C-alpha cells in the first residue's frame, strides 16, 4: 500500500477547526469503537489515528481536501455493520463517520420519493415511508442498525431484492464528496436518462473508495394491498431449493424467498429459546407473496401450496410474520454464540445453479472438517455460508479456510458466480478478488480509481490494491 503521513498534532488542530473540537478525537479508548465492523474475526481490527464526525457536506469536502494536501487516508463509515471490513482503517488515517447525518430532509408522498441524509437508519426510512402510506423496498436484515449511506455504498441486498432489486434500484440521486473534495449530485429524479455515463451506478457499490455519500433521494412505492408469509418445510435441501425455479416459472413473483438449512434453524431456536416448527429435521423456505386483493392472494397461496407439496414439503404453513422474520433475522447473532471467530461467505450464483452451489459448499466444508451453517436469499442466488473456527488453533483454521475458499470459488466461478452478492469485497475478500477476477476487468477498475482518486486518499486497501 502507498506510504501515508501520520496524523500530526498540526493536522489534528486543522481537523478540529473544520468539524469542531468536540467532533474530532484521537484518544485510544474512543478510537476502539471505530476499529472494526461486524466481521466476526478480531484479527481484522485496526485502530484509526483519529475520528471525525462532520455535520455538513462542506466539512467533509474540507476534510478530504486536507487529506489530499497532507497525504493521509480517509475511511468513510456508516453504522459499522459491514461484513467485509470495508470501514476498517487498514492504512491508518482518519475514520470519517456519517453518524451526525441523521436527518430525513423531505418525504414527498405525491411524487413518491424521500430525501434523507446518509446517516439515517434504514428502518427509519421504512417507517417514514409507511407513515405516509408508502413503502421503501430496501430491506437488509441489519435494517435496524445500518445506515442508508452504507446501504448505497455496499449496494446492500436483503430480503426483498428478489422482487424489487438491491439498493441501487431504490435510489434516484445522491450527493457525494468526490476523492479530491468536489461536491457533486449524481443521478436524477428521472425514470429514464441516457445523458452520458451512468456515474451514479459506478459510485453505488464502490464501498467508499470513489466518494463519500452525504444524502440521497430514494424511490418509494405504494404499499402492497395484501401480503402473506408462508413457511414451507422440507427434509432435503435439494427439494427446498428447487422451489425457487418452480415459483419463478409459475409466475408467482415472490417478494422474498429465504432459505435456512436445518443447522441454521436449530441454531436460531437455541438462541431465541423459542420452539420453531419441525426444527428437528426441517430445512426452511420462507416465502413472502404480495397481491392486489384477497382473491389474488388466495390464488397465489394455493399455487404455492401445490408447488411445495408436490415437491416434497412436509408442511406448508401460513407463518406468523413477526415470529418467522425474527427467526430469520436472528441468524447472525445466533451463530456468534456457537463460535466467536467465523468466516462469512457471500456467494452468488445464477438462480438455476443454487442446488450445485449448495451441494459443493457442503462437500468442500466436509472435506476440510469445517462446521457450517447456511442461509440464503435464495430467490437471488445469494448464499451465506457461516464457517466456524470453533476450537481450531489459528494457523490450522487459516490453512483450512484458505483451502476451502480456493477450492470453492474455483467451482463457483465455473458456475457463473461471483465472490459477493451483497456484502462486498472490502478488505476481507481482496486477495480472492485479485485471484478470481479477470485481469482486464481488474485493470479497468484500477484505472477508474486512479482517475478519480489520483492521491489514493479514499478508503485505500479495499476491493483491490492499486499499486
Ligand atoms: C446481522 C446482520 C445482517 C445483515 N444483513 C444484510 C443483508 O441482508 N443484506 C446486505 O446487503 N447486508 C447485510 N449486512 C451487512 C451490512 O449491514 C450492510 O453491508 C450495510 O449496507 C452496511 O451499512 P453500514 O451503514 O453499517 O456501513 P459500514 O459498515 O459502516 O460501511 C460499509 C462500507 O460502506 C462504506 N460507507 C459507509 N457509509 C458510506 C458513505 N456514506 N459514503 C461512502 N461510503 C460509505 C464504508 O467505507 C465501507 O466500505 C448485515 C450485517 C449484519 C451484522
Coordinates of C-alpha atoms in Angstrom, one line a residue, residues 125-338:
X125 CA -36.6 5.2 6.2
X126 CA -39.0 2.3 6.1
X127 CA -41.1 3.8 9.0
X128 CA -41.2 7.3 7.5
X129 CA -42.4 5.8 4.2
X130 CA -45.1 3.8 5.9
X131 CA -46.3 6.8 7.9
X132 CA -47.5 8.3 4.6
X133 CA -48.9 5.1 3.2
X134 CA -45.9 4.2 1.1
X135 CA -43.2 1.7 1.1
X136 CA -39.3 1.7 0.8
X137 CA -38.3 -1.6 -0.7
X138 CA -34.7 -1.8 0.6
X139 CA -34.6 -4.4 3.4
X140 CA -31.3 -5.7 4.6
X141 CA -31.5 -8.0 7.7
X142 CA -29.4 -5.4 9.5
X143 CA -32.1 -2.7 8.8
X144 CA -32.5 -1.8 12.5
X145 CA -28.9 -0.7 12.7
X146 CA -27.3 0.1 9.3
X147 CA -27.4 3.5 7.6
X148 CA -28.8 4.3 4.2
X149 CA -25.4 5.7 3.1
X150 CA -23.8 2.4 4.0
X151 CA -26.5 0.5 2.0
X152 CA -25.8 2.6 -1.1
X153 CA -22.0 2.3 -0.7
X154 CA -22.3 -1.5 -0.5
X155 CA -25.3 -1.8 -2.8
X156 CA -26.9 -3.8 0.0
X157 CA -29.4 -6.5 -0.9
X158 CA -31.7 -8.2 1.6
X159 CA -34.9 -10.0 1.7
X160 CA -37.0 -8.2 -0.9
X161 CA -34.3 -8.0 -3.6
X162 CA -35.8 -10.9 -5.5
X163 CA -38.8 -8.7 -6.5
X164 CA -37.6 -5.1 -6.0
X165 CA -33.8 -5.3 -6.7
X166 CA -30.9 -4.3 -4.5
X167 CA -30.3 -0.8 -3.0
X168 CA -29.0 0.6 -6.4
X169 CA -32.5 0.1 -7.7
X170 CA -34.1 2.2 -4.9
X171 CA -32.1 5.4 -5.5
X172 CA -32.9 8.3 -7.8
X173 CA -30.0 10.5 -7.0
X174 CA -27.4 11.4 -4.3
X175 CA -25.0 14.0 -3.2
X176 CA -21.4 12.8 -2.9
X177 CA -18.0 14.3 -2.0
X178 CA -15.5 13.0 -4.5
X179 CA -11.9 11.9 -3.6
X180 CA -10.5 15.3 -4.5
X181 CA -13.1 17.1 -2.4
X182 CA -15.5 18.2 -5.1
X183 CA -19.2 18.1 -4.2
X184 CA -21.5 16.7 -6.9
X185 CA -25.0 15.3 -7.3
X186 CA -25.1 12.1 -9.3
X187 CA -28.3 10.6 -10.8
X188 CA -31.6 12.4 -11.2
X189 CA -35.2 12.1 -10.2
X190 CA -36.0 10.7 -13.7
X191 CA -37.3 7.3 -14.7
X192 CA -35.1 7.3 -17.8
X193 CA -31.9 9.0 -18.6
X194 CA -29.3 8.4 -21.3
X195 CA -27.3 11.6 -20.8
X196 CA -23.7 10.4 -20.7
X197 CA -22.1 7.9 -18.4
X198 CA -24.1 6.4 -15.6
X199 CA -21.8 7.6 -12.9
X200 CA -24.2 7.1 -10.0
X201 CA -24.2 3.4 -10.7
X202 CA -20.4 3.4 -10.6
X203 CA -20.3 5.1 -7.2
X204 CA -23.1 2.9 -5.7
X205 CA -21.5 -0.3 -4.5
X206 CA -17.9 1.2 -4.6
X207 CA -17.6 0.7 -0.8
X208 CA -16.4 4.2 0.0
X209 CA -13.5 4.1 -2.5
X210 CA -14.9 6.5 -5.0
X211 CA -16.8 9.0 -3.0
X212 CA -18.5 9.9 0.3
X213 CA -22.3 9.8 0.0
X214 CA -23.9 12.6 2.1
X215 CA -27.6 12.5 1.2
X216 CA -29.8 10.5 -1.2
X217 CA -33.2 10.8 -2.8
X218 CA -34.9 7.4 -2.6
X219 CA -37.8 5.8 -4.6
X220 CA -41.0 5.0 -2.7
X221 CA -43.7 2.6 -3.8
X222 CA -47.4 2.1 -3.0
X223 CA -47.8 -0.3 0.0
X224 CA -48.9 -3.7 -1.3
X225 CA -52.6 -4.3 -0.6
X226 CA -52.2 -7.9 0.6
X227 CA -49.1 -9.7 2.0
X228 CA -48.7 -13.2 3.3
X229 CA -45.7 -15.1 4.7
X230 CA -45.6 -18.8 4.0
X231 CA -43.2 -21.2 5.7
X232 CA -42.6 -24.4 3.6
X233 CA -40.6 -27.1 5.4
X234 CA -38.6 -29.7 3.6
X235 CA -36.4 -32.6 4.8
X236 CA -34.0 -32.4 1.9
X237 CA -32.1 -29.3 0.7
X238 CA -32.4 -30.0 -3.0
X239 CA -36.2 -30.1 -2.9
X240 CA -36.4 -26.9 -0.8
X241 CA -34.1 -25.0 -3.2
X242 CA -35.9 -26.4 -6.3
X243 CA -38.9 -24.4 -5.2
X244 CA -37.2 -21.2 -6.3
X245 CA -37.2 -22.1 -10.0
X246 CA -40.7 -23.6 -9.8
X247 CA -42.1 -20.4 -8.3
X248 CA -40.5 -18.1 -10.8
X249 CA -41.6 -20.3 -13.8
X250 CA -45.1 -20.3 -12.4
X251 CA -45.1 -16.5 -12.5
X252 CA -45.5 -16.1 -8.7
X253 CA -43.1 -13.2 -8.4
X254 CA -42.4 -13.6 -4.7
X255 CA -41.2 -10.7 -2.7
X256 CA -38.9 -12.8 -0.5
X257 CA -37.5 -16.3 -0.8
X258 CA -35.3 -17.1 2.1
X259 CA -33.7 -20.5 2.8
X260 CA -32.4 -21.6 6.2
X261 CA -30.8 -25.0 6.4
X262 CA -31.6 -27.2 9.4
X263 CA -28.4 -26.4 11.3
X264 CA -29.3 -22.7 11.0
X265 CA -32.9 -23.3 12.2
X266 CA -31.6 -25.2 15.2
X267 CA -29.0 -22.5 16.0
X268 CA -31.7 -19.8 15.9
X269 CA -34.1 -21.9 18.0
X270 CA -31.4 -22.3 20.7
X271 CA -30.6 -18.6 20.6
X272 CA -34.2 -17.4 20.8
X273 CA -35.3 -20.2 23.2
X274 CA -38.5 -20.4 21.2
X275 CA -39.8 -23.6 19.6
X276 CA -39.7 -23.4 15.8
X277 CA -41.9 -25.8 13.7
X278 CA -40.3 -29.0 12.6
X279 CA -36.9 -27.9 13.8
X280 CA -35.7 -31.4 14.5
X281 CA -35.1 -32.1 10.8
X282 CA -36.7 -29.3 8.7
X283 CA -35.0 -27.0 6.2
X284 CA -37.0 -23.8 5.8
X285 CA -38.1 -21.8 2.8
X286 CA -39.7 -18.5 3.9
X287 CA -41.7 -17.1 1.1
X288 CA -43.5 -13.8 1.0
X289 CA -46.2 -13.1 -1.6
X290 CA -47.9 -9.8 -2.3
X291 CA -51.3 -9.4 -4.1
X292 CA -53.7 -6.7 -5.3
X293 CA -56.7 -8.2 -3.5
X294 CA -57.9 -11.1 -1.3
X295 CA -58.8 -13.3 -4.3
X296 CA -55.5 -12.7 -5.9
X297 CA -53.7 -13.6 -2.7
X298 CA -55.8 -16.8 -2.3
X299 CA -54.9 -17.9 -5.8
X300 CA -51.2 -17.3 -5.4
X301 CA -51.1 -19.0 -2.0
X302 CA -52.9 -22.0 -3.4
X303 CA -50.5 -22.3 -6.3
X304 CA -47.5 -22.0 -3.9
X305 CA -49.0 -24.7 -1.6
X306 CA -49.5 -27.0 -4.5
X307 CA -45.9 -26.5 -5.8
X308 CA -44.3 -27.0 -2.4
X309 CA -46.5 -30.1 -1.6
X310 CA -45.8 -31.7 -5.0
X311 CA -42.1 -31.1 -4.5
X312 CA -41.9 -32.9 -1.1
X313 CA -42.7 -30.3 1.5
X314 CA -43.6 -31.9 4.8
X315 CA -45.5 -28.7 5.9
X316 CA -46.7 -25.6 4.2
X317 CA -47.8 -23.1 6.9
X318 CA -49.2 -19.6 6.9
X319 CA -46.4 -18.1 9.0
X320 CA -46.7 -15.7 12.0
X321 CA -44.9 -12.9 10.1
X322 CA -43.3 -11.4 13.2
X323 CA -42.1 -14.7 14.5
X324 CA -40.7 -16.0 11.3
X325 CA -38.8 -12.9 10.4
X326 CA -37.5 -12.5 13.9
X327 CA -36.1 -16.1 13.5
X328 CA -34.5 -15.3 10.1
X329 CA -33.0 -12.0 11.2
X330 CA -31.6 -13.6 14.4
X331 CA -29.4 -15.9 12.4
X332 CA -26.2 -13.9 12.5
X333 CA -26.4 -13.2 16.3
X334 CA -27.4 -16.8 16.9
X335 CA -24.3 -18.3 15.2
X336 CA -22.0 -15.9 17.1
X337 CA -22.8 -17.9 20.3
X338 CA -21.5 -21.1 18.5

